[in-house]
Coordinates of C-alpha atoms and ligand atoms in Angstrom, one line a residue:
M1 CA -30.5 -0.2 0.3
I2 CA -32.2 2.8 1.7
D3 CA -32.9 5.8 -0.5
K4 CA -30.6 8.3 1.0
V5 CA -28.7 11.4 0.0
Y6 CA -25.0 11.6 0.7
C7 CA -23.8 14.5 2.9
A8 CA -21.6 15.9 0.2
D9 CA -24.4 16.0 -2.3
V10 CA -26.6 18.3 -0.2
K11 CA -26.3 21.7 -1.9
P12 CA -27.8 25.2 -1.0
E13 CA -29.9 25.0 -4.2
M14 CA -31.8 22.2 -2.5
E15 CA -33.3 24.7 0.0
G16 CA -36.7 23.5 1.3
K17 CA -36.3 20.0 -0.1
K18 CA -37.1 17.0 2.2
I19 CA -34.4 14.4 2.3
K20 CA -33.2 11.3 4.1
L21 CA -29.6 10.9 5.3
A22 CA -27.9 8.0 7.0
G23 CA -24.6 7.8 8.7
W24 CA -22.9 8.2 12.1
V25 CA -22.9 10.8 14.8
Y26 CA -19.6 12.6 14.4
R27 CA -20.1 15.5 16.9
K28 CA -23.0 16.5 19.1
R29 CA -23.9 19.4 21.3
A30 CA -27.0 20.7 23.0
V31 CA -27.5 24.5 23.1
G32 CA -30.6 26.0 24.6
K33 CA -33.6 24.4 22.9
K34 CA -31.6 22.9 20.1
V35 CA -29.4 19.8 19.6
F36 CA -26.8 20.0 16.9
I37 CA -25.5 16.7 15.4
V38 CA -22.8 16.6 12.8
L39 CA -23.7 13.6 10.7
R40 CA -20.9 11.8 9.0
D41 CA -21.0 9.4 6.0
S42 CA -18.5 8.2 3.5
S43 CA -18.8 11.5 1.5
G44 CA -18.3 14.0 4.3
V45 CA -20.3 15.7 7.1
I46 CA -23.3 17.9 7.5
Q47 CA -24.9 19.7 10.4
V48 CA -28.3 18.5 11.5
I49 CA -30.5 20.6 13.9
F50 CA -33.1 19.1 16.1
K51 CA -35.5 21.8 17.7
K52 CA -37.1 21.1 21.0
E53 CA -40.6 21.5 19.5
R54 CA -39.9 18.3 17.5
G55 CA -40.6 16.4 20.8
D56 CA -39.4 12.7 20.5
A57 CA -36.9 13.4 17.8
Y58 CA -35.3 16.1 19.9
K59 CA -35.1 13.8 23.0
E60 CA -33.7 10.9 21.0
A61 CA -31.1 13.2 19.4
K62 CA -30.1 14.5 22.8
D63 CA -29.5 11.0 24.1
V64 CA -27.7 9.5 21.1
G65 CA -24.0 8.7 21.6
I66 CA -21.0 9.6 19.4
E67 CA -20.6 7.1 16.5
S68 CA -24.1 5.8 16.8
S69 CA -25.6 4.9 13.5
I70 CA -28.7 6.9 12.6
I71 CA -31.1 7.7 9.8
I72 CA -32.6 11.2 9.8
E73 CA -35.2 12.9 7.7
G74 CA -35.4 16.7 7.4
T75 CA -35.5 19.8 5.3
V76 CA -32.5 21.4 3.6
K77 CA -31.7 25.0 4.8
A78 CA -29.1 27.1 3.1
D79 CA -26.9 28.8 5.8
P80 CA -23.8 30.6 4.8
R81 CA -22.5 30.2 8.4
A82 CA -22.6 26.4 8.2
P83 CA -19.2 24.9 7.2
T84 CA -20.7 23.5 4.0
G85 CA -23.1 26.4 3.4
V86 CA -26.0 24.1 4.2
E87 CA -27.6 22.3 7.1
I88 CA -30.6 20.1 7.8
E89 CA -33.6 20.9 10.0
A90 CA -34.5 17.4 11.3
E91 CA -38.0 16.1 11.5
S92 CA -37.2 12.5 12.6
I93 CA -34.4 10.4 13.7
E94 CA -34.1 6.6 13.7
V95 CA -31.3 5.3 15.9
V96 CA -30.2 2.2 14.2
Q97 CA -27.7 1.4 16.9
N98 CA -26.9 3.6 19.9
V99 CA -23.3 3.7 21.1
D100 CA -23.0 4.6 24.8
F101 CA -19.3 5.1 24.7
F102 CA -17.0 5.1 21.7
P103 CA -13.6 3.8 22.8
I104 CA -11.6 6.3 20.7
T105 CA -11.2 9.7 22.3
K106 CA -9.1 12.7 21.2
D107 CA -6.1 11.8 23.3
A108 CA -5.8 8.2 22.1
S109 CA -2.2 7.1 21.6
E110 CA -1.0 5.8 18.2
E111 CA -0.6 2.3 19.6
F112 CA -4.2 2.3 21.0
L113 CA -5.5 3.5 17.6
L114 CA -3.8 0.5 16.0
D115 CA -5.2 -1.9 18.7
V116 CA -8.7 -0.7 17.8
R117 CA -8.0 -0.2 14.1
H118 CA -11.3 -1.8 13.3
L119 CA -12.9 1.2 15.0
H120 CA -10.3 3.7 13.9
L121 CA -11.6 3.2 10.4
H122 CA -14.6 5.3 11.4
S123 CA -12.3 8.3 11.2
P124 CA -12.8 10.7 8.2
K125 CA -9.0 11.2 8.2
V126 CA -8.4 7.5 7.8
G127 CA -11.1 7.5 5.2
A128 CA -9.3 10.3 3.3
I129 CA -6.1 8.1 3.2
M130 CA -8.0 5.2 1.8
K131 CA -9.7 7.3 -0.8
V132 CA -6.4 8.7 -2.0
K133 CA -5.0 5.1 -2.1
A134 CA -8.0 4.0 -4.1
T135 CA -7.7 6.9 -6.5
L136 CA -4.0 6.3 -7.0
M137 CA -4.8 2.7 -8.0
Q138 CA -7.7 3.9 -10.2
A139 CA -5.3 6.2 -12.0
A140 CA -2.8 3.4 -12.4
R141 CA -5.4 1.2 -14.0
E142 CA -6.4 4.1 -16.3
W143 CA -2.8 4.5 -17.4
L144 CA -2.1 0.8 -17.8
L145 CA -5.1 0.3 -19.9
Q146 CA -4.4 3.1 -22.3
D147 CA -0.7 2.1 -22.5
G148 CA -1.6 -1.5 -23.4
W149 CA -0.7 -3.5 -20.3
Y150 CA -2.5 -6.7 -19.4
E151 CA -3.5 -7.4 -15.8
V152 CA -2.5 -10.9 -14.7
F153 CA -3.2 -12.7 -11.4
P154 CA 0.0 -14.5 -10.1
P155 CA 0.1 -17.0 -7.3
I156 CA 0.8 -16.0 -3.7
L157 CA 1.8 -19.5 -2.5
V158 CA 5.3 -20.1 -4.0
T159 CA 8.3 -22.4 -3.6
G160 CA 11.2 -20.0 -3.8
A161 CA 12.7 -16.6 -2.9
V162 CA 12.8 -13.6 -5.2
E163 CA 14.2 -11.0 -2.8
G164 CA 16.5 -13.2 -0.6
G165 CA 15.7 -16.1 1.6
S166 CA 16.0 -14.3 4.9
T167 CA 12.7 -12.5 4.5
L168 CA 10.5 -15.5 3.5
F169 CA 7.4 -16.4 5.5
K170 CA 7.5 -20.2 5.6
L171 CA 4.4 -22.4 5.8
K172 CA 3.4 -26.0 5.8
Y173 CA 1.8 -27.0 2.4
F174 CA 0.5 -30.5 3.1
D175 CA 3.8 -32.5 3.3
K176 CA 5.8 -29.8 1.5
T177 CA 7.1 -26.4 2.4
A178 CA 5.7 -23.3 0.7
Y179 CA 6.3 -19.6 1.2
L180 CA 4.2 -16.4 0.9
S181 CA 5.2 -14.5 -2.2
Q182 CA 7.7 -11.6 -1.8
S183 CA 7.1 -10.4 -5.3
A184 CA 5.2 -11.6 -8.4
Q185 CA 8.1 -10.8 -10.6
L186 CA 9.3 -14.3 -11.6
Y187 CA 5.7 -15.2 -12.6
L188 CA 5.3 -11.9 -14.5
E189 CA 8.5 -12.7 -16.3
A190 CA 6.9 -16.0 -17.5
A191 CA 3.7 -14.2 -18.5
I192 CA 5.5 -11.7 -20.9
F193 CA 6.1 -14.6 -23.4
G194 CA 2.4 -14.6 -24.2
L195 CA 1.3 -11.1 -23.3
E196 CA 4.5 -8.9 -23.6
K197 CA 3.4 -6.1 -21.2
V198 CA 1.9 -7.4 -18.0
W199 CA 1.1 -6.0 -14.5
S200 CA -0.3 -7.3 -11.2
L201 CA -1.4 -5.9 -7.9
T202 CA -0.8 -8.4 -5.1
P203 CA -0.1 -8.6 -1.5
S204 CA 3.7 -9.2 -1.0
F205 CA 5.1 -10.5 2.3
R206 CA 8.4 -9.8 3.9
A207 CA 9.5 -11.4 7.2
E208 CA 11.6 -8.4 8.0
K209 CA 12.1 -7.5 11.6
S210 CA 13.0 -4.0 10.6
R211 CA 11.1 -1.5 12.7
T212 CA 11.4 1.5 10.3
R213 CA 8.7 3.8 9.2
R214 CA 8.7 2.2 5.8
H215 CA 8.5 -1.5 6.4
L216 CA 5.4 -3.7 6.6
T217 CA 5.4 -7.5 6.7
E218 CA 2.5 -7.4 4.2
F219 CA 2.2 -4.7 1.6
W220 CA 0.4 -4.1 -1.7
H221 CA 2.7 -4.5 -4.6
L222 CA 2.1 -3.0 -8.0
E223 CA 4.4 -4.8 -10.5
L224 CA 5.0 -4.4 -14.2
E225 CA 7.1 -6.5 -16.5
G226 CA 7.7 -5.6 -20.2
A227 CA 9.3 -7.7 -23.0
W228 CA 11.7 -6.0 -25.4
M229 CA 12.5 -3.2 -22.9
D230 CA 15.8 -2.3 -21.5
L231 CA 16.4 -0.4 -18.2
W232 CA 16.0 3.0 -19.8
D233 CA 12.7 2.0 -21.4
I234 CA 11.3 0.8 -18.1
L235 CA 12.4 3.9 -16.3
K236 CA 10.2 5.9 -18.8
V237 CA 7.3 3.6 -18.0
E238 CA 7.9 4.2 -14.2
E239 CA 8.0 7.9 -14.4
E240 CA 5.0 8.2 -16.7
L241 CA 2.9 5.8 -14.5
V242 CA 3.9 7.5 -11.2
S243 CA 3.4 11.0 -12.7
Y244 CA -0.1 10.0 -14.0
M245 CA -1.1 8.5 -10.6
V246 CA 0.1 11.6 -8.6
Q247 CA -1.4 14.2 -11.0
R248 CA -4.7 12.4 -11.2
A249 CA -4.8 12.1 -7.4
L250 CA -4.2 15.9 -7.2
E251 CA -7.0 16.4 -9.6
L252 CA -9.6 14.1 -8.0
R253 CA -8.5 14.2 -4.3
R254 CA -7.3 17.6 -3.7
S255 CA -9.2 18.3 -0.5
E256 CA -8.2 14.9 1.0
I257 CA -4.6 15.6 0.2
E258 CA -4.9 19.1 1.7
T259 CA -5.9 17.5 5.0
F260 CA -2.4 16.1 5.2
R261 CA -0.1 18.5 3.4
K262 CA -0.2 22.2 2.6
D263 CA 2.7 22.3 0.1
F264 CA 2.0 20.6 -3.2
T265 CA 5.3 21.5 -4.9
T266 CA 6.9 18.0 -5.0
L267 CA 3.7 16.4 -6.1
K268 CA 3.3 19.0 -8.9
N269 CA 6.9 18.4 -9.8
A270 CA 6.3 14.7 -10.4
V271 CA 6.3 15.0 -14.2
P272 CA 8.7 13.3 -16.6
P273 CA 11.6 13.3 -17.0
F274 CA 12.4 12.6 -13.3
P275 CA 16.1 13.4 -12.4
R276 CA 18.5 10.5 -12.8
I277 CA 21.7 10.1 -10.9
S278 CA 24.1 7.1 -10.8
Y279 CA 24.9 5.2 -7.7
D280 CA 28.4 6.6 -8.0
E281 CA 27.1 10.1 -7.9
A282 CA 24.9 9.3 -5.0
I283 CA 27.8 8.0 -3.0
D284 CA 29.8 11.2 -3.9
I285 CA 26.9 13.4 -2.7
L286 CA 26.6 11.5 0.6
Q287 CA 30.3 11.6 1.2
S288 CA 30.4 15.3 0.5
K289 CA 27.7 15.7 3.2
G290 CA 29.9 13.8 5.7
V291 CA 28.1 10.5 5.6
E292 CA 30.3 7.5 6.2
I293 CA 29.6 5.3 3.3
E294 CA 32.0 3.6 0.8
W295 CA 31.4 2.6 -2.8
G296 CA 29.8 -0.9 -2.7
E297 CA 27.8 -0.4 0.4
D298 CA 24.0 -0.4 0.3
M299 CA 22.0 2.8 1.1
G300 CA 19.6 2.5 3.9
A301 CA 16.7 4.7 4.9
D302 CA 19.0 7.2 6.6
E303 CA 21.3 7.6 3.5
E304 CA 18.3 7.8 1.2
R305 CA 16.7 10.5 3.4
I306 CA 19.9 12.6 3.1
L307 CA 20.0 12.1 -0.6
T308 CA 16.4 13.3 -1.0
Q309 CA 17.3 16.7 0.3
E310 CA 18.9 17.3 -3.1
F311 CA 15.6 16.9 -5.0
E312 CA 12.2 18.5 -5.1
A313 CA 10.7 15.7 -7.1
P314 CA 10.9 11.9 -7.3
F315 CA 14.2 10.8 -8.8
F316 CA 16.1 7.7 -9.9
V317 CA 19.3 6.2 -8.7
Y318 CA 20.7 3.7 -11.2
G319 CA 23.7 1.5 -11.7
Y320 CA 24.0 -0.2 -8.3
P321 CA 26.8 -2.6 -7.4
K322 CA 25.9 -6.2 -8.3
H323 CA 26.6 -7.7 -4.9
I324 CA 24.0 -5.7 -3.1
K325 CA 21.2 -6.4 -5.5
A326 CA 19.1 -9.4 -6.4
F327 CA 20.3 -12.4 -8.5
Y328 CA 17.9 -11.7 -11.4
M329 CA 19.3 -8.3 -12.3
K330 CA 21.3 -8.0 -15.6
E331 CA 25.0 -7.4 -15.3
D332 CA 26.1 -4.1 -16.8
P333 CA 28.0 -5.1 -20.0
E334 CA 30.1 -2.0 -19.6
D335 CA 31.0 -2.6 -16.0
P336 CA 30.5 -6.1 -14.6
R337 CA 30.7 -4.8 -11.0
K338 CA 27.3 -3.3 -11.6
V339 CA 23.8 -4.3 -12.6
L340 CA 21.3 -2.5 -14.8
A341 CA 19.0 -1.6 -11.9
A342 CA 17.4 1.6 -10.7
D343 CA 15.3 2.6 -7.7
M344 CA 12.9 5.5 -7.7
L345 CA 13.2 7.6 -4.6
A346 CA 10.5 10.0 -3.3
P347 CA 11.5 13.4 -2.0
E348 CA 11.0 14.9 1.4
G349 CA 12.9 12.2 3.2
Y350 CA 10.8 9.3 1.9
G351 CA 13.3 7.4 -0.2
E352 CA 12.7 4.2 -2.2
I353 CA 9.2 3.7 -3.6
I354 CA 10.1 1.6 -6.6
G355 CA 12.8 -1.1 -7.2
G356 CA 13.3 -2.1 -10.8
S357 CA 15.8 -3.5 -13.3
Q358 CA 16.6 -5.1 -16.6
R359 CA 16.6 -8.9 -16.1
E360 CA 19.5 -11.1 -16.7
D361 CA 18.7 -12.9 -19.9
D362 CA 21.9 -14.9 -20.3
Y363 CA 21.3 -18.5 -19.0
N364 CA 24.8 -19.1 -17.8
K365 CA 25.2 -15.8 -16.0
L366 CA 21.9 -16.3 -14.3
V367 CA 22.8 -19.8 -13.1
Q368 CA 26.1 -18.4 -11.8
R369 CA 24.3 -15.6 -9.9
I370 CA 21.9 -18.2 -8.3
L371 CA 25.0 -20.2 -7.2
D372 CA 26.8 -17.1 -5.9
E373 CA 23.8 -16.3 -3.8
G374 CA 24.1 -19.8 -2.2
M375 CA 20.8 -20.9 -3.8
D376 CA 20.2 -24.1 -5.7
P377 CA 19.5 -23.7 -9.5
K378 CA 17.3 -26.8 -9.2
D379 CA 14.8 -24.7 -7.3
Y380 CA 14.6 -22.2 -10.2
E381 CA 14.4 -24.7 -13.0
W382 CA 11.2 -23.4 -14.4
Y383 CA 12.5 -19.8 -14.2
L384 CA 15.8 -20.8 -15.9
D385 CA 13.7 -22.4 -18.7
L386 CA 12.5 -18.9 -19.6
R387 CA 16.0 -18.2 -20.8
K388 CA 16.1 -21.3 -23.0
Y389 CA 12.8 -21.0 -24.9
G390 CA 12.5 -17.7 -26.8
S391 CA 14.3 -15.5 -24.3
V392 CA 14.1 -11.8 -24.9
P393 CA 15.5 -8.7 -23.3
H394 CA 13.0 -7.6 -20.6
S395 CA 12.7 -5.3 -17.6
G396 CA 10.3 -4.6 -14.8
F397 CA 9.7 -3.1 -11.5
G398 CA 7.7 -3.1 -8.3
L399 CA 6.1 -0.2 -6.5
G400 CA 5.1 -0.3 -2.9
L401 CA 1.6 1.2 -2.8
E402 CA 1.7 2.2 0.9
R403 CA 5.1 3.9 0.4
L404 CA 3.7 6.0 -2.5
V405 CA 0.6 6.9 -0.4
A406 CA 2.9 7.7 2.6
W407 CA 4.8 10.2 0.5
V408 CA 1.8 11.8 -1.3
L409 CA 0.2 12.4 2.1
K410 CA 3.4 13.0 4.1
L411 CA 2.5 10.3 6.6
D412 CA 5.0 9.5 9.3
H413 CA 4.7 5.7 8.8
V414 CA 3.5 3.4 6.0
R415 CA 1.3 1.6 8.5
W416 CA -1.2 4.5 8.3
A417 CA -1.5 3.8 4.5
T418 CA -3.0 0.3 4.9
L419 CA -6.3 -0.9 6.2
F420 CA -5.0 -3.4 8.8
P421 CA -1.3 -3.0 9.1
R422 CA 0.9 -6.0 9.6
T423 CA 4.3 -5.5 11.3
P424 CA 6.5 -7.7 13.3
S425 CA 4.6 -6.9 16.4
R426 CA 1.1 -6.6 15.0
L427 CA -1.1 -9.3 13.4
Y428 CA -4.4 -8.3 15.1
P429 CA -7.0 -7.0 14.5
Ligands
LIG1 O1 12.8 -3.5 -4.1 P1 11.9 -4.6 -3.9 O2 12.2 -5.7 -2.9 O3 11.8 -5.3 -5.4 C1 11.1 -6.4 -5.7 O4 10.4 -7.0 -5.0 C2 11.1 -6.7 -7.2 N1 11.0 -8.1 -7.4 C3 10.0 -6.0 -7.9 C4 9.9 -6.2 -9.3 O5 10.9 -5.8 -10.0 N2 8.9 -6.7 -9.9 O6 10.4 -4.1 -3.7 C5 9.8 -3.2 -4.5 C6 9.1 -2.1 -3.8 C7 10.0 -1.2 -2.9 O7 10.5 -0.2 -3.7 C8 9.0 -0.7 -1.9 O8 8.3 0.4 -2.4 C9 8.1 -1.9 -1.7 O9 8.2 -2.7 -2.8 N3 8.5 -2.6 -0.5 C10 7.9 -2.5 0.7 N4 6.9 -1.8 1.1 C11 6.5 -1.9 2.4 N5 7.1 -2.7 3.3 C12 8.1 -3.5 2.9 N6 8.7 -4.4 3.8 C13 8.6 -3.4 1.6 N7 9.5 -4.1 0.9 C14 9.5 -3.5 -0.4

């Protein structure tokens, strides 16, 4: 590891100090007897000046290509005109690898950027998204730790569906068939009997051909499951967790967030309690706005987008009809047409970022739901066992991390919130 200073750590108070920096050539221009290189590293950028009188260093700097990797040594100069109030007068340059032509230019199309995603990751803007994503998860870990949740590590190779058979990725597992996990939920449900409050962060897979701005075939899924909690208890957990994540990101990543959005209102508004409306109310609102939807129909991205116009903060929709929701959700004892489920919707058109529910803990009802869905209870024997040996009321939820990032940064597609997006048409790079 070389002994270098990060761009963002160079301050005007360091005037006159000799330092070493290492990074990539972000911009370059030659004016008169000077070459100006904007050096980029993971922390930010700084302007480096090579004067002609430096001889070889000047010549090498003049010839170096955009995105070449370089190490420079020079002296810190405070300059109020420089964007960061400081610049470097270079004494030497070591070109670690020269790049003649970097394939990404200003007018690159989105599809091209995705084709060369491995190079797109050089971009400070992409870096800013990844920093915000990392900070959101760092915040989640902080909150989960102080609220007493255990992290667990569930399997990804599984034998059954959680969220419906039609979106399972099937694979050969020696002489058997296995699937890629859609959700860790069923395994988290098993884990609560020893640990009570558990969470995991795993990739989840959905073989969904939907080409919407909010679907990936592989996404990062933050899931929690808590024993002795009903639906209303778990909604409190959801709003406290999401609020902490968003407020912490605002505190630690303000400048990165500012790159993407100017208005912070909805983010600041993400403090408990989040508004709660019933599915019935949601349908009324949609109908009053001229949307053609009947009670019992599922809300898609379009309906959710219209609904979000009513709110300036994340909000919950609870009490969905049973037949549009998953088999494991608990039937509402006061209205058997419904389940004790709620989604959290992000404002500004984003819609669902969390799906959660109280779980059906009645053995017979659960078997019936499995049969109603056309599935075989034999495939869920171990899961059904959980209702026979010390069953307790319990609830949980799953948050799609890329969807949260997309809303926080107002991205136009969740694919920008992931390192190497996987969609129906994209498996490479
Ligand atoms: O609503 P979903 O399907 O719920 C579950 O998987 C539950 N078993 C979770 C649980 O209770 N433990 O998915 C949960 C969240 C969604 O709200 C969404 O944010 C995200 O996962 N998600 C996706 N994100 C990107 N691409 C997809 N194809 C997604 N499908 C779901």
